[in-house]
Short mmCIF file of C-alpha atoms in Angstrom, two decimals:
data_model
loop_
_atom_site.label_atom_id
_atom_site.label_comp_id
_atom_site.label_asym_id
_atom_site.label_seq_id
_atom_site.Cartn_x
_atom_site.Cartn_y
_atom_site.Cartn_z
CA MET A 254 36.52 10.28 -1.64
CA SER A 255 36.32 6.55 -1.00
CA GLU A 256 34.90 5.01 2.16
CA LEU A 257 34.65 1.41 3.34
CA PHE A 258 31.49 0.10 5.03
CA ASP A 259 30.09 -3.26 6.07
CA LEU A 260 26.86 -2.51 4.20
CA ILE A 261 25.63 0.02 1.66
CA VAL A 262 21.88 0.54 1.27
CA ILE A 263 20.78 2.05 -2.03
CA GLY A 264 17.45 3.76 -1.41
CA GLY A 265 16.11 5.48 1.69
CA GLY A 266 12.46 4.39 1.55
CA PRO A 267 10.63 2.24 4.11
CA GLY A 268 12.76 -0.76 3.19
CA GLY A 269 16.11 0.98 2.94
CA TYR A 270 16.09 3.25 5.98
CA VAL A 271 14.70 0.50 8.24
CA ALA A 272 17.42 -1.88 7.00
CA ALA A 273 20.04 0.77 7.78
CA LEU A 274 18.69 1.41 11.28
CA ARG A 275 18.63 -2.30 12.08
CA ALA A 276 22.15 -2.73 10.70
CA SER A 277 23.37 0.06 12.97
CA GLN A 278 21.70 -1.62 15.96
CA LEU A 279 23.55 -4.84 15.13
CA GLY A 280 26.91 -3.07 15.03
CA LEU A 281 27.41 -2.89 11.26
CA ARG A 282 28.96 0.17 9.69
CA VAL A 283 26.30 1.16 7.19
CA ALA A 284 25.65 3.97 4.71
CA VAL A 285 22.50 5.01 2.85
CA VAL A 286 22.42 6.50 -0.65
CA GLU A 287 19.20 8.32 -1.55
CA SER A 288 18.68 10.32 -4.75
CA THR A 289 15.57 12.28 -3.83
CA HIS A 290 13.88 12.21 -0.41
CA LEU A 291 14.37 10.04 2.66
CA GLY A 292 11.22 8.03 3.19
CA GLY A 293 10.88 7.19 -0.49
CA ILE A 294 7.62 7.21 -2.42
CA CYS A 295 5.70 5.83 0.57
CA LEU A 296 6.37 8.72 2.89
CA ASN A 297 6.60 11.52 0.34
CA TRP A 298 4.10 10.59 -2.37
CA GLY A 299 2.19 7.56 -1.14
CA CYS A 300 1.19 6.04 2.18
CA ILE A 301 1.47 9.04 4.48
CA PRO A 302 0.29 12.06 2.43
CA THR A 303 -2.63 10.12 0.93
CA LYS A 304 -3.84 9.21 4.43
CA ALA A 305 -3.72 12.88 5.36
CA LEU A 306 -5.87 13.71 2.33
CA LEU A 307 -8.28 10.89 3.08
CA ARG A 308 -8.64 12.10 6.66
CA SER A 309 -9.65 15.54 5.38
CA SER A 310 -12.16 14.01 2.98
CA GLU A 311 -13.65 11.87 5.75
CA ILE A 312 -14.18 15.01 7.83
CA HIS A 313 -15.81 16.67 4.84
CA HIS A 314 -18.16 13.71 4.50
CA GLN A 315 -19.00 13.75 8.22
CA LEU A 316 -19.71 17.48 8.19
CA HIS A 317 -22.33 16.89 5.51
CA ASN A 318 -23.94 14.06 7.46
CA LEU A 319 -24.31 15.61 10.92
CA SER A 320 -28.05 15.30 11.30
CA ALA A 321 -27.90 11.61 12.26
CA PHE A 322 -25.88 12.64 15.34
CA GLY A 323 -28.12 15.51 16.33
CA PHE A 324 -26.06 18.34 14.85
CA SER A 325 -26.58 20.89 12.13
CA ALA A 326 -24.22 23.32 10.44
CA ASP A 327 -24.52 25.97 7.77
CA ASN A 328 -22.13 27.27 5.13
CA ILE A 329 -19.73 24.32 5.33
CA ALA A 330 -16.70 25.06 3.17
CA PHE A 331 -13.13 23.91 2.70
CA ASP A 332 -9.84 25.40 1.59
CA LEU A 333 -8.21 23.00 -0.88
CA ASP A 334 -4.82 24.71 -0.60
CA LYS A 335 -4.82 24.11 3.16
CA ILE A 336 -5.92 20.49 2.74
CA VAL A 337 -3.09 19.83 0.29
CA GLY A 338 -0.67 21.93 2.36
CA ARG A 339 -1.39 19.89 5.46
CA SER A 340 -0.71 16.69 3.56
CA ARG A 341 2.59 17.98 2.18
CA GLY A 342 3.61 19.35 5.58
CA ILE A 343 3.06 15.96 7.21
CA ALA A 344 5.24 14.32 4.55
CA ARG A 345 8.03 16.85 5.19
CA GLN A 346 7.74 16.36 8.95
CA MET A 347 8.03 12.61 8.66
CA GLY A 348 10.96 12.91 6.26
CA ARG A 349 12.84 15.09 8.74
CA GLY A 350 12.09 12.49 11.38
CA ILE A 351 13.77 9.76 9.34
CA GLY A 352 16.79 11.98 8.81
CA HIS A 353 16.98 12.48 12.56
CA LEU A 354 16.75 8.72 13.23
CA LEU A 355 19.59 7.97 10.79
CA LYS A 356 21.73 10.72 12.25
CA LYS A 357 21.04 9.46 15.78
CA ALA A 358 22.07 5.95 14.66
CA LYS A 359 25.28 7.44 13.16
CA VAL A 360 24.33 6.30 9.66
CA PRO A 361 25.83 8.60 7.01
CA THR A 362 23.52 9.44 4.09
CA TYR A 363 24.73 10.34 0.62
CA ASP A 364 22.60 12.54 -1.62
CA GLY A 365 22.85 11.16 -5.13
CA PHE A 366 22.40 8.24 -7.50
CA ALA A 367 24.22 5.00 -6.76
CA LYS A 368 25.60 2.61 -9.34
CA LEU A 369 27.43 -0.67 -8.89
CA ASN A 370 30.86 -0.56 -10.49
CA GLY A 371 32.59 -3.88 -10.02
CA ARG A 372 34.58 -5.14 -7.04
CA ASP A 373 37.72 -4.43 -5.12
CA GLY A 374 38.45 -7.87 -3.73
CA GLU A 375 35.46 -8.91 -1.61
CA ALA A 376 34.01 -5.42 -1.57
CA HIS A 377 31.46 -4.13 -4.07
CA ARG A 378 32.25 -0.66 -5.38
CA VAL A 379 29.36 1.82 -5.53
CA ASP A 380 29.79 5.14 -7.32
CA VAL A 381 27.57 7.99 -6.14
CA THR A 382 26.89 10.93 -8.46
CA LYS A 383 24.66 14.01 -8.36
CA ASP A 384 23.80 16.09 -11.41
CA GLY A 385 26.55 14.34 -13.34
CA ASN A 386 29.21 15.11 -10.73
CA ALA A 387 31.00 12.53 -8.60
CA VAL A 388 29.99 12.58 -4.93
CA ALA A 389 31.75 9.55 -3.49
CA THR A 390 32.93 6.02 -4.12
CA LEU A 391 31.71 3.64 -1.42
CA LYS A 392 32.84 0.07 -0.85
CA ALA A 393 31.25 -2.75 1.11
CA PRO A 394 30.99 -6.55 0.95
CA HIS A 395 27.20 -6.23 1.19
CA VAL A 396 24.87 -3.98 -0.83
CA ILE A 397 21.08 -3.83 -0.44
CA LEU A 398 19.09 -2.56 -3.42
CA ALA A 399 15.99 -0.79 -2.09
CA THR A 400 15.25 1.45 -5.07
CA GLY A 401 11.47 1.00 -5.05
CA ALA A 402 9.17 1.34 -8.03
CA ARG A 403 7.29 3.90 -10.08
CA ALA A 404 3.90 4.12 -11.76
CA ARG A 405 3.42 2.02 -14.88
CA GLN A 406 2.75 3.91 -18.11
CA LEU A 407 0.53 2.25 -20.71
CA PRO A 408 0.43 3.24 -24.40
CA GLY A 409 -2.35 5.74 -25.00
CA LEU A 410 -2.77 6.37 -21.27
CA GLU A 411 0.47 8.22 -20.59
CA THR A 412 0.33 10.84 -17.86
CA ASP A 413 1.11 14.44 -18.77
CA GLY A 414 0.90 16.18 -15.40
CA LYS A 415 -1.96 18.41 -16.52
CA LEU A 416 -4.98 16.45 -17.75
CA ILE A 417 -3.76 12.89 -17.17
CA TRP A 418 -2.53 12.63 -13.61
CA SER A 419 -0.16 10.31 -11.84
CA ALA A 420 -0.39 9.95 -8.06
CA ARG A 421 1.74 13.07 -7.60
CA GLU A 422 -0.63 15.39 -9.44
CA ALA A 423 -3.62 13.67 -7.82
CA MET A 424 -2.15 14.50 -4.39
CA THR A 425 -1.51 18.16 -5.20
CA PRO A 426 -4.53 19.47 -7.15
CA LYS A 427 -4.80 23.20 -7.62
CA GLU A 428 -8.56 22.79 -7.90
CA LEU A 429 -10.99 19.90 -7.67
CA PRO A 430 -12.15 18.42 -10.97
CA LYS A 431 -15.91 18.25 -11.26
CA ARG A 432 -15.63 15.04 -13.31
CA LEU A 433 -12.90 12.47 -12.74
CA LEU A 434 -12.01 9.15 -14.38
CA VAL A 435 -9.85 6.74 -12.38
CA ILE A 436 -8.27 3.98 -14.46
CA GLY A 437 -7.45 1.02 -12.24
CA SER A 438 -9.15 -0.19 -9.07
CA GLY A 439 -6.34 -1.46 -6.91
CA ALA A 440 -5.68 0.16 -3.55
CA ILE A 441 -4.19 3.32 -5.09
CA GLY A 442 -7.01 3.89 -7.57
CA VAL A 443 -9.74 3.17 -5.04
CA GLU A 444 -8.21 5.47 -2.42
CA PHE A 445 -8.05 8.38 -4.86
CA ALA A 446 -11.58 7.64 -6.04
CA SER A 447 -12.73 7.69 -2.42
CA PHE A 448 -10.96 10.97 -1.65
CA TYR A 449 -12.38 12.81 -4.64
CA ARG A 450 -15.88 11.37 -4.23
CA ASN A 451 -15.91 12.37 -0.55
CA MET A 452 -14.95 15.87 -1.64
CA GLY A 453 -17.95 16.03 -3.99
CA CYS A 454 -16.46 15.08 -7.37
CA ASP A 455 -18.29 12.98 -9.95
CA VAL A 456 -16.09 9.85 -10.09
CA THR A 457 -15.97 7.00 -12.61
CA ILE A 458 -13.73 3.94 -12.08
CA ALA A 459 -12.68 1.83 -15.08
CA GLU A 460 -11.16 -1.58 -14.33
CA VAL A 461 -9.95 -4.08 -16.92
CA ALA A 462 -10.65 -7.08 -14.65
CA ASP A 463 -14.13 -8.44 -14.06
CA ARG A 464 -14.29 -6.92 -10.57
CA ILE A 465 -12.68 -4.14 -8.57
CA LEU A 466 -10.01 -4.75 -5.93
CA ILE A 467 -8.95 -7.96 -7.66
CA ALA A 468 -6.50 -8.83 -4.85
CA GLU A 469 -9.34 -9.10 -2.34
CA ASP A 470 -11.80 -11.91 -1.61
CA PRO A 471 -14.60 -11.67 -4.22
CA GLU A 472 -17.25 -11.29 -1.50
CA ILE A 473 -15.43 -8.28 -0.05
CA SER A 474 -14.83 -6.89 -3.52
CA ALA A 475 -18.57 -7.10 -4.24
CA ALA A 476 -19.41 -5.41 -0.94
CA ALA A 477 -16.98 -2.60 -1.73
CA ARG A 478 -18.49 -2.06 -5.16
CA LYS A 479 -22.00 -1.92 -3.69
CA SER A 480 -20.85 0.66 -1.13
CA PHE A 481 -19.00 2.82 -3.67
CA GLU A 482 -21.94 2.82 -6.06
CA LYS A 483 -24.26 3.74 -3.21
CA GLN A 484 -22.01 6.76 -2.65
CA GLY A 485 -22.52 7.76 -6.27
CA MET A 486 -19.42 6.37 -7.96
CA LYS A 487 -19.82 4.88 -11.43
CA ILE A 488 -17.89 1.62 -11.83
CA ILE A 489 -17.19 -0.13 -15.13
CA THR A 490 -15.49 -3.53 -14.94
CA GLY A 491 -14.18 -5.61 -17.82
CA ALA A 492 -13.37 -2.19 -19.23
CA LYS A 493 -11.28 -1.37 -22.25
CA VAL A 494 -10.42 2.32 -22.19
CA GLY A 495 -9.93 3.83 -25.62
CA PRO A 496 -7.36 6.50 -26.44
CA LEU A 497 -7.51 9.54 -24.17
CA ASN A 498 -8.31 12.53 -26.34
CA ARG A 499 -6.95 15.66 -24.71
CA GLY A 500 -8.81 18.93 -25.12
CA GLU A 501 -7.82 22.30 -23.71
CA ASN A 502 -9.09 21.51 -20.24
CA GLU A 503 -10.89 18.16 -20.53
CA VAL A 504 -10.38 14.61 -21.70
CA SER A 505 -12.75 12.46 -23.74
CA THR A 506 -12.62 8.71 -24.29
CA THR A 507 -14.74 5.66 -25.03
CA ILE A 508 -14.95 2.79 -22.58
CA GLU A 509 -16.03 -0.62 -23.87
CA SER A 510 -17.30 -3.40 -21.61
CA ALA A 511 -19.74 -6.30 -21.67
CA THR A 512 -22.55 -3.80 -21.06
CA GLY A 513 -21.69 -1.80 -24.16
CA LYS A 514 -19.84 1.41 -25.01
CA VAL A 515 -19.77 4.54 -22.89
CA ASP A 516 -18.59 7.88 -24.29
CA LEU A 517 -17.11 9.82 -21.41
CA THR A 518 -15.82 13.35 -21.03
CA VAL A 519 -14.08 14.33 -17.80
CA ASP A 520 -11.95 17.15 -16.47
CA ARG A 521 -9.10 14.93 -15.26
CA VAL A 522 -7.94 11.31 -15.44
CA ILE A 523 -5.93 9.45 -12.81
CA CYS A 524 -3.96 6.45 -14.11
CA ALA A 525 -3.36 3.82 -11.42
CA VAL A 526 -2.52 0.78 -13.51
CA GLY A 527 0.31 -0.79 -11.54
CA ILE A 528 4.00 -0.20 -10.96
CA VAL A 529 7.39 -1.14 -12.42
CA GLY A 530 10.58 -1.65 -10.45
CA ASN A 531 13.41 0.90 -10.57
CA VAL A 532 16.12 -1.38 -11.94
CA GLU A 533 17.68 0.92 -14.53
CA ASP A 534 21.14 2.51 -14.21
CA LEU A 535 22.11 0.43 -11.16
CA GLY A 536 25.00 -1.33 -12.87
CA LEU A 537 23.21 -4.68 -12.78
CA GLU A 538 24.47 -5.61 -16.25
CA GLY A 539 27.88 -6.31 -14.76
CA THR A 540 26.49 -8.72 -12.15
CA LYS A 541 24.64 -12.02 -11.88
CA VAL A 542 21.53 -10.24 -10.59
CA GLN A 543 18.48 -11.48 -12.50
CA VAL A 544 15.53 -9.26 -13.40
CA ASP A 545 12.08 -10.55 -14.30
CA ARG A 546 9.63 -8.00 -15.72
CA THR A 547 11.38 -5.08 -13.97
CA HIS A 548 11.64 -6.85 -10.62
CA ILE A 549 14.78 -8.36 -9.12
CA ILE A 550 14.69 -12.08 -8.36
CA THR A 551 15.64 -12.97 -4.77
CA ASP A 552 15.54 -15.94 -2.43
CA GLU A 553 13.76 -16.13 0.93
CA PHE A 554 16.49 -14.02 2.56
CA CYS A 555 16.48 -11.33 -0.14
CA ARG A 556 19.71 -12.57 -1.75
CA THR A 557 20.13 -12.10 -5.51
CA GLY A 558 22.21 -14.22 -7.88
CA GLU A 559 25.26 -12.06 -7.14
CA THR A 560 27.07 -12.78 -3.88
CA GLY A 561 26.75 -9.85 -1.50
CA ILE A 562 23.95 -8.13 -3.45
CA TYR A 563 20.44 -8.14 -1.99
CA ALA A 564 17.10 -6.61 -3.00
CA ILE A 565 14.11 -5.66 -0.84
CA GLY A 566 10.78 -3.91 -1.17
CA ASP A 567 8.96 -2.99 -4.36
CA VAL A 568 11.99 -3.55 -6.59
CA ALA A 569 11.96 -7.19 -5.43
CA GLY A 570 8.35 -7.74 -6.46
CA ALA A 571 4.94 -8.34 -4.88
CA PRO A 572 3.36 -7.70 -2.52
CA TRP A 573 4.12 -4.03 -3.13
CA LEU A 574 3.63 -2.79 0.41
CA ALA A 575 5.73 -0.56 2.64
CA HIS A 576 5.48 -2.87 5.65
CA LYS A 577 6.64 -5.79 3.53
CA ALA A 578 9.68 -3.75 2.47
CA SER A 579 10.53 -2.83 6.07
CA HIS A 580 10.25 -6.43 7.24
CA GLU A 581 12.39 -7.66 4.36
CA GLY A 582 15.01 -5.08 5.31
CA ILE A 583 15.17 -6.45 8.84
CA ILE A 584 15.34 -10.08 7.68
CA CYS A 585 18.05 -9.26 5.16
CA VAL A 586 20.23 -7.37 7.62
CA GLU A 587 19.88 -9.97 10.36
CA LYS A 588 20.99 -12.65 7.88
CA ILE A 589 23.98 -10.52 6.89
CA ALA A 590 24.84 -10.07 10.58
CA GLY A 591 24.93 -13.84 11.11
CA ARG A 592 21.61 -14.20 12.88
CA SER A 593 18.90 -16.75 12.03
CA PRO A 594 15.80 -14.79 11.00
CA GLU A 595 12.62 -16.45 9.81
CA PRO A 596 11.90 -15.91 6.11
CA LEU A 597 8.99 -13.67 5.23
CA HIS A 598 5.76 -15.57 4.62
CA ALA A 599 3.87 -13.57 2.01
CA LEU A 600 0.49 -14.93 3.14
CA ASN A 601 1.10 -13.38 6.56
CA VAL A 602 1.51 -9.89 5.10
CA PRO A 603 -1.70 -7.85 5.51
CA GLY A 604 -3.12 -5.71 2.76
CA CYS A 605 -4.99 -2.48 3.55
CA THR A 606 -7.03 -0.04 1.50
CA TYR A 607 -7.93 3.22 3.24
CA SER A 608 -11.05 4.08 1.31
CA ARG A 609 -14.51 4.68 2.80
CA PRO A 610 -15.27 1.99 3.88
CA GLN A 611 -11.82 0.60 4.65
CA ILE A 612 -10.75 -2.82 3.41
CA ALA A 613 -8.18 -5.18 4.94
CA SER A 614 -7.15 -8.79 4.51
CA VAL A 615 -4.53 -11.42 5.25
CA GLY A 616 -3.99 -14.94 3.97
CA LEU A 617 -6.04 -16.85 1.42
CA SER A 618 -9.44 -15.91 0.09
CA GLU A 619 -12.16 -18.54 0.26
CA GLU A 620 -11.78 -19.10 -3.47
CA LYS A 621 -8.00 -19.58 -3.29
CA ALA A 622 -8.19 -21.76 -0.19
CA ILE A 623 -10.53 -24.17 -1.97
CA ALA A 624 -8.35 -24.09 -5.10
CA ALA A 625 -5.36 -25.00 -2.89
CA GLY A 626 -7.16 -28.17 -1.80
CA HIS A 627 -8.47 -27.12 1.59
CA LYS A 628 -11.85 -28.15 2.90
CA VAL A 629 -12.96 -24.90 4.47
CA ARG A 630 -15.25 -23.54 7.13
CA VAL A 631 -16.27 -19.94 6.53
CA GLY A 632 -17.55 -17.47 9.10
CA ARG A 633 -19.18 -14.10 8.55
CA PHE A 634 -20.37 -11.35 10.84
CA PRO A 635 -21.87 -8.01 9.75
CA PHE A 636 -21.18 -4.70 11.48
CA ILE A 637 -24.92 -4.16 11.91
CA GLY A 638 -24.83 -6.79 14.66
CA ASN A 639 -22.11 -4.97 16.62
CA GLY A 640 -23.09 -2.48 19.33
CA LYS A 641 -20.08 -0.19 18.94
CA ALA A 642 -20.54 0.00 15.17
CA VAL A 643 -24.21 0.93 15.62
CA ALA A 644 -23.31 3.56 18.23
CA MET A 645 -20.73 5.05 15.88
CA GLY A 646 -23.12 5.06 12.94
CA GLU A 647 -20.76 2.72 11.07
CA THR A 648 -23.04 -0.23 10.37
CA GLU A 649 -21.75 -0.84 6.84
CA GLY A 650 -19.21 -3.63 7.10
CA LEU A 651 -18.41 -7.31 7.26
CA VAL A 652 -15.77 -9.63 8.70
CA LYS A 653 -15.17 -12.93 6.94
CA THR A 654 -12.97 -15.76 8.19
CA VAL A 655 -11.73 -18.82 6.31
CA PHE A 656 -10.55 -21.83 8.35
CA ASP A 657 -9.26 -25.27 7.44
CA ALA A 658 -12.11 -27.61 8.44
CA LYS A 659 -9.76 -30.40 9.54
CA THR A 660 -7.00 -28.56 11.40
CA GLY A 661 -8.70 -25.33 12.47
CA GLU A 662 -5.91 -23.29 10.86
CA LEU A 663 -6.89 -19.71 10.06
CA LEU A 664 -6.33 -19.65 6.31
CA GLY A 665 -7.49 -16.11 5.71
CA ALA A 666 -9.42 -13.14 7.06
CA HIS A 667 -11.16 -10.46 5.02
CA MET A 668 -12.78 -7.29 6.30
CA ILE A 669 -14.61 -4.24 5.07
CA GLY A 670 -15.83 -1.40 7.29
CA ALA A 671 -14.73 1.31 9.68
CA GLU A 672 -11.20 0.93 11.11
CA VAL A 673 -10.62 -2.57 9.74
CA THR A 674 -7.10 -1.52 8.74
CA GLU A 675 -6.39 -1.26 12.48
CA MET A 676 -8.20 -4.50 13.34
CA ILE A 677 -6.58 -6.79 10.75
CA GLN A 678 -3.43 -7.05 12.83
CA GLY A 679 -5.27 -9.32 15.27
CA TYR A 680 -5.67 -11.91 12.54
CA VAL A 681 -2.09 -11.33 11.35
CA ILE A 682 -0.84 -12.21 14.84
CA ALA A 683 -3.06 -15.28 14.82
CA ARG A 684 -1.58 -16.48 11.53
CA THR A 685 1.99 -15.68 12.55
CA GLY A 686 1.52 -17.48 15.86
CA GLU A 687 -0.19 -20.39 14.08
CA LEU A 688 -3.28 -20.08 16.27
CA THR A 689 -6.31 -22.21 15.49
CA GLU A 690 -10.01 -21.56 15.88
CA ALA A 691 -9.78 -22.87 19.48
CA GLU A 692 -7.48 -20.07 20.65
CA LEU A 693 -9.44 -17.42 18.77
CA MET A 694 -12.76 -18.62 20.18
CA GLU A 695 -11.33 -18.59 23.70
CA THR A 696 -9.86 -15.10 23.34
CA VAL A 697 -11.64 -12.37 25.33
CA PHE A 698 -12.43 -9.33 23.17
CA PRO A 699 -13.18 -6.01 24.89
CA HIS A 700 -16.74 -4.70 24.84
CA PRO A 701 -17.94 -2.52 23.28
CA THR A 702 -15.50 -2.54 20.37
CA ILE A 703 -15.82 -3.17 16.67
CA SER A 704 -13.13 -5.85 17.16
CA GLU A 705 -15.84 -8.08 18.63
CA THR A 706 -16.91 -8.72 15.04
CA MET A 707 -13.64 -10.67 14.66
CA HIS A 708 -14.63 -13.00 17.50
CA GLU A 709 -18.13 -13.43 16.12
CA ALA A 710 -16.82 -14.22 12.63
CA THR A 711 -14.72 -17.00 14.16
CA LEU A 712 -17.69 -18.35 16.13
CA SER A 713 -19.76 -18.19 12.96
CA ALA A 714 -17.38 -20.60 11.24
CA PHE A 715 -17.70 -23.12 14.07
CA ASP A 716 -20.10 -22.96 17.01
CA GLY A 717 -22.23 -20.17 15.58
CA ALA A 718 -22.19 -16.41 16.10
CA LEU A 719 -24.05 -15.22 19.20
CA HIS A 720 -25.35 -11.82 18.17
CA ILE A 721 -27.05 -12.48 14.89
#
């Protein structure tokens, strides 16, 4: 069958389904094509299920550190199948919720793979197939590509699903490895390292760069490394990982770095070395859509080089974050609908890592602010000086602010510690609203809260923090 729409969204992840919901709100007739699961990688194999696993591992850690709070417990144990089952159940629940939202918005969804196949006048033709069989031919003047990305495979480090894990196998272990090597120390690698270390595994991180969490401010990166090593993780930076030699139930390799060579044997390896965009088999070769290193080139309103074709989310490049994808979807649809949305400002997009301790940031690091020509004022405030953090037993942490010395503009904010992924939004609002140090210093923060560290870090950059 052939159906005509105002907009076709290819991909039902956090970018695609949000774009479709907003399009429906604006009165556009919209359809979604999804080949696997609504919610995409984020909901099914990323953001949501990993947070469920991390929550379980945090509880495991707390149960083994009760004495500081006046408690004791014997024979503490866990059921790995139930931990994994809870995570998978939450992903299914959220996926059903997205299906319900699309149905409520009267957005039809097509189960299959979509491919651009020329035009009929002003309308792009999209063929949908499933298992080699035709499902439908859809037509619309506007098509949003929201096909996401997948894990990068490097020669010699290819995943096999048994000994060398991708994120999927790492989220569904049948048993915990006693020894684990994590290759890559971005948010994904660090979160898995944190989960498995909290659960009692011997964890080694190998990172090719000279520090972990390379996207973060170097001071925060150093604080994270110190914390992880204190927990017992082994971290090798500037690392060159040799070939992974697979045994029957273990993997051996050699890791070279400035400190020498390390021969390592582990039970499992997790490869978290980046992602590549899903640009294959979309029919792009018949269009003016340009692809650069597996990512589609777009302008500030997500438009590609082909009229009526747009790209959002991971397939459109960095930052590779679900909330960035959702916001791009809204911007894109509002532009299509004739509204006047503001373009996305990448420096106002927060980044979050849900390890223990958590890490969050927005804007420029101190290093990048100086490199951009700013004269800066930097503020810092440690969690140890915050009453709520002390009461919670969460004194490990730091808030760092970077301001323009002349204008008072908040250039960046960088945080490590308990619940900073919830707190960072305060600084995101400040940057979006173009607030200066004056407004932040005059803002009343509730007491006692860990968020008071944000106020103190601002005062530290100017008048001076009060509680240290």
